[in-house]
């Protein structure tokens, strides 16, 4: 670190949100002085972060596009009785690519972007002392105009009391023959659903490179390794290819809250999982993490909290509705019937409605279309109307 220890922004946590934020600030405020502090030895962990292209607001495209590792023109879903191609571009950022791009920014290799000075510190614990001060390691105090808390799930300032879970085990393979499908399959729900909602997720990265990820929605954060291996092996057989090597693996678990968060105040400003900037009903972080980064990067550090509160207020009904969907999924439907909610979603929604839903920009009419239907996989109209008046006020998560 340089001798000067005064920055405009200190970003604490170099995962998805922290790195996106660094790129957004470097683009919108190239003269800003930014420090990114990550406690692990490396930025970004080990992930493939996918999203619908329509999740990304136009103002974020210029800084986000160079970070994209792979794009496909559309994707498919497959359920018993329904197969559909969705013509919305699907994109992925690999954590290796985001890490390299962020380190290039720190090395001053991004030209004018980030010319104010962008520093990265990894491998040191970082404690937030106040909204304008952090401690790195045992003793180094760093002052700034705004501390931005991007410490992820472990630092979530508000904890919901009711949650289900989405758990994943994924492996990326090199194969002996070309993968037979050129676009992703975002949900392949053809396996037996007796144990709850489970499916395979498939990203063909290259002619002979594919990520196959087992996903399970359940009450507990548990994913069976043997079940994942079984479904992945079956898909490789069906595709008529042999995996010649396993290139990487990823696993993890995402909470899907269905009750309103309680406690906690947004001091300092918190993004990503720490601040509830993720889509509670899909588990995708990208749409709201990009939105958070783009808002923060376009205002002066002293105006960040006000800009975010305004956005959160605009979005609060959508956040309540996402939790309602999780309640429908985890509390009102038998585990073996959960998949039918998703089949209904893909059966009744237009591509415009699907893209608004994933982008967390859906309208009340979209919300009604998603849930009003015959129970158990739909809600009666009166129950749907009541869902917009939650007993606990909507918060930031
Ligand atoms: C297997 C899997 C697949 C997923 N796929 C997708 C997907 O396709 N699309 C999508 O949008 N989302 C996806 N998600 C969700 C997404 O990965 C997370 O929601 C997202 O990473 C949250 O971003 P974040 O920056 O808040 O947290 P993280 O990415 O977890 O980053 C938090 C960072 O803060 C660091 N940290 C914590 N405490 C401190 C401290 N005191 N000092 C310094 N650093 C600290 C951590 O080490 C970490 O690097 C997936 C999740 C999993 C588990």
Short mmCIF file of C-alpha atoms and ligand atoms in Angstrom, two decimals, residues 11-19 37-40 42-51 55 90-92 121 124-128 149-155 166-170 201 203 213 250-254 271-275 277-278 283-287 289, ligand 1:
data_model
loop_
_atom_site.label_atom_id
_atom_site.label_comp_id
_atom_site.label_asym_id
_atom_site.label_seq_id
_atom_site.Cartn_x
_atom_site.Cartn_y
_atom_site.Cartn_z
CA UNK A 11 -14.46 -1.44 -0.61
CA UNK A 12 -14.34 -4.23 1.98
CA UNK A 13 -14.69 -7.66 0.35
CA UNK A 14 -13.34 -8.60 -3.06
CA UNK A 15 -16.03 -11.05 -4.19
CA UNK A 16 -18.64 -10.43 -6.89
CA UNK A 17 -20.06 -7.18 -5.51
CA UNK A 18 -16.74 -5.67 -4.45
CA UNK A 19 -15.07 -6.27 -7.82
CA UNK A 37 -9.57 -5.00 0.73
CA UNK A 38 -10.09 -8.78 0.60
CA UNK A 39 -9.28 -11.06 3.53
CA UNK A 40 -8.65 -14.15 1.39
CA UNK A 42 -7.13 -13.93 -3.83
CA UNK A 43 -10.07 -11.97 -5.21
CA UNK A 44 -13.33 -13.50 -6.44
CA UNK A 45 -13.24 -17.10 -5.13
CA UNK A 46 -14.24 -19.82 -7.58
CA UNK A 47 -17.51 -19.15 -9.43
CA UNK A 48 -19.30 -18.85 -12.73
CA UNK A 49 -21.74 -15.95 -12.43
CA UNK A 50 -24.43 -16.08 -15.09
CA UNK A 51 -27.27 -13.69 -15.88
CA UNK A 55 -30.63 -7.77 -16.41
CA UNK A 90 -27.54 -15.44 -21.48
CA UNK A 91 -24.09 -14.38 -20.28
CA UNK A 92 -21.44 -15.48 -17.81
CA UNK A 121 -4.92 -5.55 -0.57
CA UNK A 124 -5.32 -9.34 5.55
CA UNK A 125 -8.42 -9.26 7.75
CA UNK A 126 -10.29 -5.99 7.46
CA UNK A 127 -12.53 -4.58 10.14
CA UNK A 128 -15.03 -1.79 9.54
CA UNK A 149 -19.33 -3.15 2.85
CA UNK A 150 -19.19 -6.02 0.35
CA UNK A 151 -18.30 -8.81 2.78
CA UNK A 152 -20.98 -11.22 1.48
CA UNK A 153 -23.22 -13.54 3.38
CA UNK A 154 -21.19 -13.71 6.57
CA UNK A 155 -21.71 -9.97 7.07
CA UNK A 166 -30.76 -23.49 -3.16
CA UNK A 167 -27.67 -25.72 -3.13
CA UNK A 168 -25.28 -26.48 -5.97
CA UNK A 169 -22.53 -28.90 -6.97
CA UNK A 170 -21.05 -28.23 -10.40
CA UNK A 201 -27.83 -26.70 -15.22
CA UNK A 203 -23.29 -24.29 -19.77
CA UNK A 213 -24.24 -28.27 -12.23
CA UNK A 250 -17.85 -25.21 -7.68
CA UNK A 251 -20.29 -25.74 -4.89
CA UNK A 252 -22.24 -23.73 -2.39
CA UNK A 253 -25.60 -22.88 -1.00
CA UNK A 254 -27.80 -19.78 -1.21
CA UNK A 271 -23.93 -4.05 -1.14
CA UNK A 272 -24.18 -7.61 -2.46
CA UNK A 273 -25.27 -10.23 0.00
CA UNK A 274 -24.27 -8.10 2.98
CA UNK A 275 -26.88 -5.48 2.06
CA UNK A 277 -28.72 -6.70 -3.12
CA UNK A 278 -29.63 -10.08 -4.63
CA UNK A 283 -30.77 -16.61 -6.16
CA UNK A 284 -29.04 -14.60 -8.92
CA UNK A 285 -26.90 -11.79 -7.49
CA UNK A 286 -25.86 -10.21 -10.74
CA UNK A 287 -28.88 -8.00 -11.59
CA UNK A 289 -25.23 -6.25 -7.65
C1 LIG B 1 -22.33 -22.49 -6.70
C2 LIG B 1 -22.94 -21.12 -6.85
C3 LIG B 1 -23.34 -20.68 -8.11
C4 LIG B 1 -23.88 -19.38 -8.26
N1 LIG B 1 -24.24 -18.97 -9.50
C5 LIG B 1 -24.68 -17.70 -9.67
C6 LIG B 1 -25.00 -17.23 -10.97
O1 LIG B 1 -24.90 -17.96 -11.97
N2 LIG B 1 -25.41 -15.94 -11.11
C7 LIG B 1 -25.54 -15.09 -10.03
O2 LIG B 1 -25.90 -13.92 -10.23
N3 LIG B 1 -25.28 -15.53 -8.78
C8 LIG B 1 -24.85 -16.81 -8.57
N4 LIG B 1 -24.57 -17.25 -7.32
C9 LIG B 1 -24.75 -16.33 -6.20
C10 LIG B 1 -23.54 -15.43 -6.04
O3 LIG B 1 -22.33 -16.16 -6.14
C11 LIG B 1 -23.50 -14.74 -4.68
O4 LIG B 1 -24.77 -14.35 -4.31
C12 LIG B 1 -22.53 -13.57 -4.78
O5 LIG B 1 -21.20 -14.05 -4.80
C13 LIG B 1 -22.69 -12.59 -3.66
O6 LIG B 1 -21.75 -11.55 -3.89
P1 LIG B 1 -21.03 -10.80 -2.69
O7 LIG B 1 -19.96 -9.97 -3.25
O8 LIG B 1 -22.06 -10.17 -1.82
O9 LIG B 1 -20.39 -11.97 -1.82
P2 LIG B 1 -19.12 -12.85 -2.17
O10 LIG B 1 -18.99 -13.04 -3.62
O11 LIG B 1 -19.22 -14.05 -1.28
O12 LIG B 1 -17.89 -11.95 -1.68
C14 LIG B 1 -17.68 -11.56 -0.35
C15 LIG B 1 -16.18 -11.38 -0.17
O13 LIG B 1 -15.90 -10.68 1.05
C16 LIG B 1 -14.77 -11.25 1.65
N5 LIG B 1 -14.78 -10.89 3.08
C17 LIG B 1 -15.63 -11.33 4.04
N6 LIG B 1 -15.33 -10.74 5.21
C18 LIG B 1 -14.28 -9.91 4.98
C19 LIG B 1 -13.53 -9.03 5.79
N7 LIG B 1 -13.79 -8.86 7.08
N8 LIG B 1 -12.53 -8.34 5.22
C20 LIG B 1 -12.25 -8.45 3.88
N9 LIG B 1 -12.93 -9.29 3.07
C21 LIG B 1 -13.93 -10.00 3.61
C22 LIG B 1 -14.93 -12.74 1.35
O14 LIG B 1 -13.70 -13.42 1.50
C23 LIG B 1 -15.43 -12.70 -0.08
O15 LIG B 1 -14.38 -12.71 -1.02
C24 LIG B 1 -24.04 -18.53 -7.13
C25 LIG B 1 -23.66 -19.00 -5.86
C26 LIG B 1 -23.12 -20.27 -5.73
C27 LIG B 1 -22.75 -20.71 -4.35
#
